[in-house]
Coordinates of N, CA and C in Angstrom, one line a residue:
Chain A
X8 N -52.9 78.5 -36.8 CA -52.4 77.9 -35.5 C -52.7 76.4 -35.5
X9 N -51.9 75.5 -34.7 CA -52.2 74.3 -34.6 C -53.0 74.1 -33.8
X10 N -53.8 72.9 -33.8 CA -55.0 72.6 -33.0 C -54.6 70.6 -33.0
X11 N -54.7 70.3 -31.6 CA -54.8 69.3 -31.3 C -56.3 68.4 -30.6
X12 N -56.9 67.5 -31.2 CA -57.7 66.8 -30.9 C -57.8 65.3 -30.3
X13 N -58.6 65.0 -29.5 CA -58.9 64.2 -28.6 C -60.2 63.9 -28.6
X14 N -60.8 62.9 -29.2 CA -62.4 62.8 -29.4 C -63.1 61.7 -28.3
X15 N -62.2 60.9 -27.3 CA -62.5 60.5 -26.4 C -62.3 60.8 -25.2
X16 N -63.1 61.3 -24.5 CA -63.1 61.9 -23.3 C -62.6 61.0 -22.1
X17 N -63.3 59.8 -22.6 CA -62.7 58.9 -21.8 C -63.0 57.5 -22.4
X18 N -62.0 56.6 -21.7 CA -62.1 55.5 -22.3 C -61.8 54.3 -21.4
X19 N -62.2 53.1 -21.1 CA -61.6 52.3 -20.0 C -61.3 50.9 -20.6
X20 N -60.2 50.1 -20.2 CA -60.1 49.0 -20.5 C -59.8 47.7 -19.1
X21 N -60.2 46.5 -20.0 CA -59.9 45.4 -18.9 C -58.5 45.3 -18.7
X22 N -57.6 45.3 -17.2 CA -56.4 44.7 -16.9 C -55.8 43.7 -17.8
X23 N -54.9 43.6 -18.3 CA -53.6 43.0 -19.6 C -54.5 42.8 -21.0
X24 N -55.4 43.7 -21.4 CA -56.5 44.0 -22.5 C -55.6 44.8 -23.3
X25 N -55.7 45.0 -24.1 CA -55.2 46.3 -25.2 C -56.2 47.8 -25.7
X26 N -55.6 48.8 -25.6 CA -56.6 49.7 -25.7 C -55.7 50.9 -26.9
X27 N -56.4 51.6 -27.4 CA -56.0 52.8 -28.3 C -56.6 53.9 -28.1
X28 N -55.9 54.7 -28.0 CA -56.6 56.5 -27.7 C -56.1 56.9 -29.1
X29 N -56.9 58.1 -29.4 CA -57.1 58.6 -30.5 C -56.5 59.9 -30.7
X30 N -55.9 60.6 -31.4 CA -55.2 62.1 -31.8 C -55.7 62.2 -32.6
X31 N -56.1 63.6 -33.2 CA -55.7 64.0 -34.6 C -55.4 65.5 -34.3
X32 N -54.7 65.8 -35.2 CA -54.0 67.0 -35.3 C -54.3 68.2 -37.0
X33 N -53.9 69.6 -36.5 CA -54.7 70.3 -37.6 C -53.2 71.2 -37.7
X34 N -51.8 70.8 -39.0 CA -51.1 71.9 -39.1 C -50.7 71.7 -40.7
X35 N -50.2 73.1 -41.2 CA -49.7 73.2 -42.4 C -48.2 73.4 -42.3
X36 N -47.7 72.4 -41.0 CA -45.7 72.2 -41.5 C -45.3 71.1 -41.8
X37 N -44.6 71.1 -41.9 CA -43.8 69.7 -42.3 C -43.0 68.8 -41.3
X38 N -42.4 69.8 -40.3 CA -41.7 69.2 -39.9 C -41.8 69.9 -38.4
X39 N -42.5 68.5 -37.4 CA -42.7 68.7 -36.3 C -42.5 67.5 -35.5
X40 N -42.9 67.6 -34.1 CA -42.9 66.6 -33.1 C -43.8 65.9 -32.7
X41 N -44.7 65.1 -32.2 CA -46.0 64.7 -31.7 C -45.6 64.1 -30.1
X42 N -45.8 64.0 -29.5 CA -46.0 63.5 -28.3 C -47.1 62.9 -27.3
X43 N -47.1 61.7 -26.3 CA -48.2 61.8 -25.3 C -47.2 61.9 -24.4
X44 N -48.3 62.4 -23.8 CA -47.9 62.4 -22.2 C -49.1 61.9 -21.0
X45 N -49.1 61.5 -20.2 CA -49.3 60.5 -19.2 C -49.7 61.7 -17.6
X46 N -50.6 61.8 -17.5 CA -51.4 62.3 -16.4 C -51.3 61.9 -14.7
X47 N -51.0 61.1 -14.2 CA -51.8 60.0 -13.2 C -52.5 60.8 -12.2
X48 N -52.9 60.6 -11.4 CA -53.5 61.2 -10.2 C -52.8 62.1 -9.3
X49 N -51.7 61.8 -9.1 CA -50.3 62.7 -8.8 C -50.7 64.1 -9.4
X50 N -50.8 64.2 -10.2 CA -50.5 65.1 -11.7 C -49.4 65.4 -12.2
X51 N -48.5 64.5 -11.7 CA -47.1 65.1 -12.8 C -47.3 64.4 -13.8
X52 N -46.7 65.3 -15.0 CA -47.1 65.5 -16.5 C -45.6 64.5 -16.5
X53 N -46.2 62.8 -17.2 CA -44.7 61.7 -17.5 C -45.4 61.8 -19.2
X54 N -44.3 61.7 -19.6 CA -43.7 61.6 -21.3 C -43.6 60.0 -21.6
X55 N -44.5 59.8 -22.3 CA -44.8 58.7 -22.6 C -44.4 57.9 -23.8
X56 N -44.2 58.9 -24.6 CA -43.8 58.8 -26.1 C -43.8 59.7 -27.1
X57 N -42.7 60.0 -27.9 CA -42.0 60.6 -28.9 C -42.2 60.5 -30.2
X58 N -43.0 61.3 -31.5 CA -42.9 61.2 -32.5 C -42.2 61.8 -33.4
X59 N -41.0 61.9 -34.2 CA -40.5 62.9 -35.1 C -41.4 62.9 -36.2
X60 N -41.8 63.7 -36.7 CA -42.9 64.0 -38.5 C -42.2 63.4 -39.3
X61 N -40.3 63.6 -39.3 CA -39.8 62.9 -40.6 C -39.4 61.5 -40.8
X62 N -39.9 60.9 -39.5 CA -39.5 59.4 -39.0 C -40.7 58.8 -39.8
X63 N -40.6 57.6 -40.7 CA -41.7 57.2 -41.1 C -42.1 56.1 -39.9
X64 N -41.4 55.4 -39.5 CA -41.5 54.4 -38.3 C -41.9 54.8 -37.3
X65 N -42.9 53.9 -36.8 CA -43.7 54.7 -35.3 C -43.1 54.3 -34.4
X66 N -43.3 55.0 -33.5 CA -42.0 54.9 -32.3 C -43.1 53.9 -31.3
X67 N -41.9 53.0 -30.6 CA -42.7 52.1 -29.4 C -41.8 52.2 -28.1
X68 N -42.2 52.1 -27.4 CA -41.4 52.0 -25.8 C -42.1 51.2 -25.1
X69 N -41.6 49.8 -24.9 CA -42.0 48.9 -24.3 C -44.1 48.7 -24.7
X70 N -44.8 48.9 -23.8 CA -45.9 48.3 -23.9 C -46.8 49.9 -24.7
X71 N -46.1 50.7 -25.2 CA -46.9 51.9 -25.7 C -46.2 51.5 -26.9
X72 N -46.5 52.1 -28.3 CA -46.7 52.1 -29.3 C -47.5 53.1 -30.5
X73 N -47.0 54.0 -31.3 CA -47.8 54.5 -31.8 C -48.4 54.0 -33.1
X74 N -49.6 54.7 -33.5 CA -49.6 54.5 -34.9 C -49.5 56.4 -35.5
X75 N -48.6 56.6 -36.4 CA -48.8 58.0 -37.1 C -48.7 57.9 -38.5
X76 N -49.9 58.5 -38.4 CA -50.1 58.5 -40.1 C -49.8 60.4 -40.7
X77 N -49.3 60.3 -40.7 CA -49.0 61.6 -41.4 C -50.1 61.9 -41.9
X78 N -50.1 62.0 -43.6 CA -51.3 62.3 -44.5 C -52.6 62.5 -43.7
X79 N -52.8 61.9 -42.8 CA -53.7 61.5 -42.0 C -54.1 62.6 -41.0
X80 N -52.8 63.3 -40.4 CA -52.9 63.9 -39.6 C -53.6 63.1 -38.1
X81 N -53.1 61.8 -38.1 CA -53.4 61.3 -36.9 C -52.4 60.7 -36.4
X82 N -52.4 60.2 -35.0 CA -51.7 59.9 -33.6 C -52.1 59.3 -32.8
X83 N -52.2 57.8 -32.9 CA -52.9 57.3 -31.9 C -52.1 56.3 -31.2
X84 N -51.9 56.0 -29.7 CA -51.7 55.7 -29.2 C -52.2 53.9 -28.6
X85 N -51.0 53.3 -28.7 CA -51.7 51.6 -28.4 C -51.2 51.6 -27.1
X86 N -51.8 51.0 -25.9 CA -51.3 50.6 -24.4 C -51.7 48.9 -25.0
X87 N -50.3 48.2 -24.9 CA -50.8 46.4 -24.4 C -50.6 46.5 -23.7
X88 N -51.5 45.2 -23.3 CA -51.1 43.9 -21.9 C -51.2 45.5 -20.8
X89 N -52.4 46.1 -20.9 CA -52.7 47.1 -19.6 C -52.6 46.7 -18.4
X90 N -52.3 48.2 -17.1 CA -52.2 47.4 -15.8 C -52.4 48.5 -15.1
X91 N -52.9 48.2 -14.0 CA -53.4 49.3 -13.3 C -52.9 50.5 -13.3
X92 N -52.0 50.7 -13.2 CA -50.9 51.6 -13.1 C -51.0 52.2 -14.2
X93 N -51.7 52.0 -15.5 CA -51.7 53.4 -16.7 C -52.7 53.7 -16.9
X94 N -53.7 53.7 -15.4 CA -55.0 54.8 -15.5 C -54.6 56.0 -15.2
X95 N -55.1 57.0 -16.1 CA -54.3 58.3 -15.8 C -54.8 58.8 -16.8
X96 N -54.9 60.2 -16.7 CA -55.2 61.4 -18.3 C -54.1 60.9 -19.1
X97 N -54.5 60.8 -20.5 CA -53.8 60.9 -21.1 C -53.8 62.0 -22.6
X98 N -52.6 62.9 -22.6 CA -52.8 63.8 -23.2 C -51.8 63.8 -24.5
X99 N -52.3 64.0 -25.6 CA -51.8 64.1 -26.6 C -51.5 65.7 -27.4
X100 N -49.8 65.9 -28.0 CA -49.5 67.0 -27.7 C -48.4 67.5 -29.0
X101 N -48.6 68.6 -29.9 CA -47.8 68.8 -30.7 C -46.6 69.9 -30.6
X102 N -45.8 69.9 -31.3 CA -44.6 70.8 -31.2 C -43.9 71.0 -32.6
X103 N -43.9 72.4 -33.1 CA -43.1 72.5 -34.5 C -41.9 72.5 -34.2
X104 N -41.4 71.5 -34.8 CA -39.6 71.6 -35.2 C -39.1 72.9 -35.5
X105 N -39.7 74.5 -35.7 CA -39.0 75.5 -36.5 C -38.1 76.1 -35.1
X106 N -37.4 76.7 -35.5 CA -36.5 77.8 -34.0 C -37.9 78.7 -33.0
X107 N -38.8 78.8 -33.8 CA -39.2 79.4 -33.1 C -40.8 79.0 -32.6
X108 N -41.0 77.7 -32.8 CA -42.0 76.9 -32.7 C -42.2 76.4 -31.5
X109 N -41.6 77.2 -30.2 CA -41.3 76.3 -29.2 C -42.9 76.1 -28.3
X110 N -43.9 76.3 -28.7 CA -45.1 75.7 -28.0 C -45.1 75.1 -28.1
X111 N -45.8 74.6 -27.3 CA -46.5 72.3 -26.8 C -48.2 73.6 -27.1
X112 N -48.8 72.4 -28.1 CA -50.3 72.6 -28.2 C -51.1 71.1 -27.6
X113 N -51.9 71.6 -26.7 CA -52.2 70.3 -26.0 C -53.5 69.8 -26.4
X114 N -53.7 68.5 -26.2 CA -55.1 68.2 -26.5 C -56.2 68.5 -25.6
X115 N -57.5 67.8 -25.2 CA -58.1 68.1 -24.0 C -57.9 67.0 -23.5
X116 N -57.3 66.1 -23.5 CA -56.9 65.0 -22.9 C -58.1 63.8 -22.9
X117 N -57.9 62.4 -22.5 CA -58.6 61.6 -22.5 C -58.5 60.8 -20.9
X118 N -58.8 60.5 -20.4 CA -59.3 59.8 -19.3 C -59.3 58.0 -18.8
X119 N -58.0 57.2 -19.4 CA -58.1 56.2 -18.9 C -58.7 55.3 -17.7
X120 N -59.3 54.3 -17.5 CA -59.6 53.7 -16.5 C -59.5 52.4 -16.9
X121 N -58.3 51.8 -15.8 CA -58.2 50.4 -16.1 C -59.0 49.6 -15.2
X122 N -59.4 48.4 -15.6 CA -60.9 47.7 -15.1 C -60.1 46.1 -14.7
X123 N -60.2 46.3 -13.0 CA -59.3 44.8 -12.6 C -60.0 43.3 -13.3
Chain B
X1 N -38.7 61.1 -10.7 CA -38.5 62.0 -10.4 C -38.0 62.6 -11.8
X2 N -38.7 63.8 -12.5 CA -38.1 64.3 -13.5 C -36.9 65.1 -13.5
X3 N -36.6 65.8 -12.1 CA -35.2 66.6 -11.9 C -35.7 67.9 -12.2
X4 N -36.9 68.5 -12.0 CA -37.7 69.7 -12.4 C -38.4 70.1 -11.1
X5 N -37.9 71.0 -10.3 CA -38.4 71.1 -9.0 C -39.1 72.5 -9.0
X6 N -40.7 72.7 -8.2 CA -41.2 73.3 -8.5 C -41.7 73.7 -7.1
X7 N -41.9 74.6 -6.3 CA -42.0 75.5 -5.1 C -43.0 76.6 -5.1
X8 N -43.9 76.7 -4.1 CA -44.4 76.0 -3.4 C -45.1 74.3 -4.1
X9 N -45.8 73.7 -3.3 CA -46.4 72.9 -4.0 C -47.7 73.2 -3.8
X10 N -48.4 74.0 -2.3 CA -49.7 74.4 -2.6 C -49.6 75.9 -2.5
X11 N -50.4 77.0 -2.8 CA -50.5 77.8 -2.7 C -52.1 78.4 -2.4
X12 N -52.3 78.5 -1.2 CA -53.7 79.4 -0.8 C -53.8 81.0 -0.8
X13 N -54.4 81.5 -1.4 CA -54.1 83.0 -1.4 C -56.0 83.8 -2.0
X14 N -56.0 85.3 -1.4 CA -57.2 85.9 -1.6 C -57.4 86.5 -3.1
X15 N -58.1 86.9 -3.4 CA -57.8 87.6 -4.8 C -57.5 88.9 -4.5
X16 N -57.1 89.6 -5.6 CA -56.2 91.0 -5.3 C -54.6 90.9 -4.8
X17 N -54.5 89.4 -4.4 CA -52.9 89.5 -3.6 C -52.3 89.2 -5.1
X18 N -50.6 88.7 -4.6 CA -49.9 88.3 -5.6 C -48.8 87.6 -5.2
X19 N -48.8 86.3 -6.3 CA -48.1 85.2 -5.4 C -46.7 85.5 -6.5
X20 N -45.3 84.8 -6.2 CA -44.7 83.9 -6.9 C -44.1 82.4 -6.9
X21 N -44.4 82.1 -8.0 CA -43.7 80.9 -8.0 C -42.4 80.6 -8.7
X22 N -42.1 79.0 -8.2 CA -40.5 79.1 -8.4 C -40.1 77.9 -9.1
X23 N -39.0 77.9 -10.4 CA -39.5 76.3 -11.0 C -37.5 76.5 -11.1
X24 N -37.0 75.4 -10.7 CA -35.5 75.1 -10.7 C -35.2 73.6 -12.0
X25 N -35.0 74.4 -13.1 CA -34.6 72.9 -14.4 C -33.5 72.2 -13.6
X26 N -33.9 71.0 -14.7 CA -32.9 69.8 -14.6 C -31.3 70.1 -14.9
X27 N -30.5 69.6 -13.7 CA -29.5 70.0 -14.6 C -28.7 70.4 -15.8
X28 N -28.4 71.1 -16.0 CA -27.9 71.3 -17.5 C -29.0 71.8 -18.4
X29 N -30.2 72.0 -18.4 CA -31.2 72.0 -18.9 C -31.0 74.2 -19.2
X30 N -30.9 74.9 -20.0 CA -31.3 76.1 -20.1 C -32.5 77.2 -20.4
X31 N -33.8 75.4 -21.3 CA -34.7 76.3 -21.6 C -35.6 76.0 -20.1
X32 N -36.7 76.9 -19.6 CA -37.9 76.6 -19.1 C -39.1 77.1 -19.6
X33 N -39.9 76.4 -19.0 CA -41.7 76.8 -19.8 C -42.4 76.5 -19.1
X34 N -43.4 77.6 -19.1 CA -44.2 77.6 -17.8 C -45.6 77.4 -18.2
X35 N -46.9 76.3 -17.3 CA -47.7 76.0 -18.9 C -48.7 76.3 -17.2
X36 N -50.0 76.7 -18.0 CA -51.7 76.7 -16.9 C -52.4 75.6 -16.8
X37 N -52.7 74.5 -16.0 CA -53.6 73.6 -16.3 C -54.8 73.5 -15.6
X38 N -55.9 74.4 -16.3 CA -57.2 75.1 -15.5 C -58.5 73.8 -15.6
X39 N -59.7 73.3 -15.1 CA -60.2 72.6 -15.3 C -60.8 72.9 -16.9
X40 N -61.4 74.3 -16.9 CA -61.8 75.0 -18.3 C -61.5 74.9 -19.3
X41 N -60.2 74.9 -19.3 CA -58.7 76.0 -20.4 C -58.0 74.3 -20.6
X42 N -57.9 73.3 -20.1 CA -56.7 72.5 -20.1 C -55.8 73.2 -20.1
X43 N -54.4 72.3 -21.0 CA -53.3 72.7 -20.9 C -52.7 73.5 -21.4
X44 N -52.5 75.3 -20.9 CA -52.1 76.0 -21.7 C -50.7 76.5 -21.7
X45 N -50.1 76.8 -23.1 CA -48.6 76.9 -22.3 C -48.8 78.7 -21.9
X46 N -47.5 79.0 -21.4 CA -47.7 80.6 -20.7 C -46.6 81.5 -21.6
X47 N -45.4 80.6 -21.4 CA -43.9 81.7 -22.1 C -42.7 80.2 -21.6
X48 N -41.9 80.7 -22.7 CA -40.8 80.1 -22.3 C -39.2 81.3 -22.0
X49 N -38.3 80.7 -21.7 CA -37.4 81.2 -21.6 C -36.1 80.4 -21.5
X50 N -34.9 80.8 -22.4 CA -33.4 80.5 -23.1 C -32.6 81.3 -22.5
X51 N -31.8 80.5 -21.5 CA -30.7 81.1 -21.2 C -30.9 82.4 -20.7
X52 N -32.0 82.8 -20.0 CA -32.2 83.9 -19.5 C -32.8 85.5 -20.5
X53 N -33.0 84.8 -21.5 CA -34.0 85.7 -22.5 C -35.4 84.9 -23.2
X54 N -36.1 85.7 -22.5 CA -37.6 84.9 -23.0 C -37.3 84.9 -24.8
X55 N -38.1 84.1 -24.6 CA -38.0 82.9 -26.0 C -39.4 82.9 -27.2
X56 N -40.4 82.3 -26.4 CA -41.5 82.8 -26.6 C -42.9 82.7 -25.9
X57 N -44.0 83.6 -26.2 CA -44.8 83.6 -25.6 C -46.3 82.9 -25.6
X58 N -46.9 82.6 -25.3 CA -47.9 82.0 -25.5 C -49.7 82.9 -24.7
X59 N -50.2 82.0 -23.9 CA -51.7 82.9 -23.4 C -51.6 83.3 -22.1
X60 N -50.2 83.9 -22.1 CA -50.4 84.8 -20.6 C -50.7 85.9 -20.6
X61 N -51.4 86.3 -19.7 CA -52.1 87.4 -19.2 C -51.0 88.4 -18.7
X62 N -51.4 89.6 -18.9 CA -50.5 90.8 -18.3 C -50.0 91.2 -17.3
X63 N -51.4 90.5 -16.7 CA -51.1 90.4 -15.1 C -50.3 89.3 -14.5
X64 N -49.8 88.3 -15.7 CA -48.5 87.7 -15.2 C -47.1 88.2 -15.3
X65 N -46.4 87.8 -15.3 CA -45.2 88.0 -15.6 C -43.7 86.7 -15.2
X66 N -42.9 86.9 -15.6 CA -41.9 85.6 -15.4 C -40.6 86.3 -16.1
X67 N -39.7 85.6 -15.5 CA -37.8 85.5 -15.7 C -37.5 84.1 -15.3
X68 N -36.3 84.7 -16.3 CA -35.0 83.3 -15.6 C -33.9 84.1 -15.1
X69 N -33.7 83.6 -14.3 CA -32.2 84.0 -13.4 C -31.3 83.8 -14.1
X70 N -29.9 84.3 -13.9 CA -28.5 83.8 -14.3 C -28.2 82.5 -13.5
X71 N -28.9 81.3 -12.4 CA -28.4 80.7 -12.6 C -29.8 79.7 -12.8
X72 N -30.1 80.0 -14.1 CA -31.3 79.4 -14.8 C -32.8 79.0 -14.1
X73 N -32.8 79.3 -12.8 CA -33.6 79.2 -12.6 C -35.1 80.0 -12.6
X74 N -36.0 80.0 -12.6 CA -37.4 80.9 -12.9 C -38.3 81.1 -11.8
X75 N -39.0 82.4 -12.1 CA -40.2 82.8 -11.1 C -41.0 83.5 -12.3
X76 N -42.3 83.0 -11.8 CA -43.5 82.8 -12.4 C -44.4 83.7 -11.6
X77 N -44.4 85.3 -11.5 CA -45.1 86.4 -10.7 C -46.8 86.3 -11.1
X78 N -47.6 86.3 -10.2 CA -49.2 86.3 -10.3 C -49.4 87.1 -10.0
X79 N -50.0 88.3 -10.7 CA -50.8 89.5 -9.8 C -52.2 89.9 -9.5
X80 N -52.6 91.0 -8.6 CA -54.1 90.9 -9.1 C -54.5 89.8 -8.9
X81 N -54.8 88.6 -8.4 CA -55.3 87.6 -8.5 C -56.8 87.3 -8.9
X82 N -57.3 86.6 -9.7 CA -58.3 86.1 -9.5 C -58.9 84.8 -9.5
X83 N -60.6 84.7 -8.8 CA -60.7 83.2 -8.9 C -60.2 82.2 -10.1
X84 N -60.9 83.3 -10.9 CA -60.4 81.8 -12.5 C -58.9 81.7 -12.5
X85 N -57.6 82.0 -12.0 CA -56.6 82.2 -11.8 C -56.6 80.5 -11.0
X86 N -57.5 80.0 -10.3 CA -56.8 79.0 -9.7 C -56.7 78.1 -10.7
X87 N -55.6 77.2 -10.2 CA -55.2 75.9 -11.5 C -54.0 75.7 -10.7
X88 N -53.1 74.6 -11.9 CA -52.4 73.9 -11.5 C -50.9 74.5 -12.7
X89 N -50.5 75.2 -11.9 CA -48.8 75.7 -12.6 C -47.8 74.9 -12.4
X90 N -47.6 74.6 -14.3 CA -46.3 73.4 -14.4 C -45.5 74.5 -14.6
X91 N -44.2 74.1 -14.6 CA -42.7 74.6 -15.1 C -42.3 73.2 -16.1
X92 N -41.3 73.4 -16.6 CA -40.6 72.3 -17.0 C -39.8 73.1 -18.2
X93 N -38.5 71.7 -18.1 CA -37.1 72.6 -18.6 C -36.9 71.2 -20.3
X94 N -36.4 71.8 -20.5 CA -35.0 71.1 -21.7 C -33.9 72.0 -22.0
X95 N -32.8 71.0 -22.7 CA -31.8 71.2 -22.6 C -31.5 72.7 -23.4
X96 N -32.2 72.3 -24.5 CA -32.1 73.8 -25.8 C -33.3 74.3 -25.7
X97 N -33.5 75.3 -27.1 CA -34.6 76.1 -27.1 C -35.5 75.6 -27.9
X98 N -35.6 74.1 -28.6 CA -36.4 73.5 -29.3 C -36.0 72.0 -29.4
X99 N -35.4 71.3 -29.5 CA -36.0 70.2 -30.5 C -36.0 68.8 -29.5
X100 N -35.8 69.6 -28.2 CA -35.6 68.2 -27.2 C -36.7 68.4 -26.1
X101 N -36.5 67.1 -25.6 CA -38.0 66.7 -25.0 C -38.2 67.9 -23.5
X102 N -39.2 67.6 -22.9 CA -39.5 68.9 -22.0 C -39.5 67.5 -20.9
X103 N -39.1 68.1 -19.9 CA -39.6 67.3 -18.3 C -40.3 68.1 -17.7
X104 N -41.1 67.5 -17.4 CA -42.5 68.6 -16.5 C -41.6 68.6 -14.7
X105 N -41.8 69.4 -13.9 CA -42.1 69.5 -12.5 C -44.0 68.8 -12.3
X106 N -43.4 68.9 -10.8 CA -45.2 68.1 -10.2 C -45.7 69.4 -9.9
X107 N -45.8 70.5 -10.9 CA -46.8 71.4 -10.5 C -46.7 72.5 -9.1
X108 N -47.8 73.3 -9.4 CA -47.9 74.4 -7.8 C -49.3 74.4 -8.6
X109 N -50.0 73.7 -7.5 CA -51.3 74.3 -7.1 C -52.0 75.5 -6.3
X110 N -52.2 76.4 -7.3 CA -52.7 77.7 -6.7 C -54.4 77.8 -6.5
X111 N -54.6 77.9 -5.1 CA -56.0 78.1 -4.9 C -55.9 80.0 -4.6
X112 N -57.2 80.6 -5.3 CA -57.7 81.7 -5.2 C -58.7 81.7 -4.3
X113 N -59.1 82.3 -3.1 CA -60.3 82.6 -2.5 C -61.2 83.6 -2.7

């Protein structure tokens, strides 16, 4: 079974500072999805960003940014130029590509706090 | 707004009762998935369901149960209740039965007494 990890519980950064949360992941396929997803106080679960396994390029959307290292079995996430507005859980989350892989395995999430 | 509507949004109830809930996907959308998010447990998923035949399952308890309607929409049955039962029930749909992204709903918060 896959297992997703999160070794910071929490983490805080200064307003327009840069910060990185941390994944790592535990599977024997090849060919999967990675994802974060975005918490806020609300609690609706926002989709933050998209990894395919066979994409060697790490996917960015505007001020998020990943790094995946395959081999590595890591997923880490870059917030620039931070702002108040992306304090929130942030949860990091896998999915096997196969037909029948359709779980999301979730991390235990991490805990942003952005610092005015 | 994800386009993932989810009913009630709170739910107070005793234990031994039995609630349901109600998750309506995004247009067009045929898969849904219904996930627990306990302070304990995080985020766990429950079962999905494709076009009206569950799909797959995940760490639901027996005392749950769930469908999809013919016109895609889902109920998420709680029975038996108990306290560790309270949390926060997502839904959330995509288009197929794999390879595309999920939209969460804003949850049903179920308190147990």
């Amino acid at each position: 079974a896959q297992t997703v990890t999160q070794s910071q519980p929490e983490m805080s950064v200064q307003e327009a500072e840069t910060v990185t949360l941390s994944c790592t992941y535990d599977t024997s396929e090849s060919d999967y999805y990675l994802f974060w997803y975005k918490q806020p106080p609300s609690r609706q679960m926002i989709l933050v960003i998209r990894q395919e396994a066979y994409k060697q390029q790490n996917a960015t959307e505007n001020r998020f940014s990943v790094n995946f290292q395959k081999a590595a079995k890591s997923f880490s996430l870059k917030i620039s130029d931070s702002q108040l507005g992306d304090a929130a859980m942030y949860f990091c989350a896998y999915r096997s590509a196969d037909n029948y892989g359709q779980n999301f395995v979730f991390g235990p999430g991490t805990r942003l706090s952005v610092l005015p | 707004d994800s386009g993932v509507t989810q009913t009630p949004k709170h739910l107070i109830t005793a234990t031994g009762q039995r609630v349901t809930l109600r998750c309506s996907p995004r247009s067009g959308d045929l898969s849904v998935y219904w996930y627990q998010q306990s302070l304990d447990q995080g985020l766990q998923f429950l079962i999905q369901y494709y076009n009206g035949e569950e799909r797959a399952k995940g760490n639901i308890l027996e005392r749950f149960s769930a469908q999809q309607f013919p016109d895609l929409h889902s109920e998420l049955n709680l029975s038996s209740l108990e306290l560790g039962d309270s949390a926060l029930y997502f839904c959330a749909s995509s288009v197929d039965w794999g390879r595309t992204i999920q939209y969460f709903g804003a949850g049903t918060r179920l308190s147990v007494l």
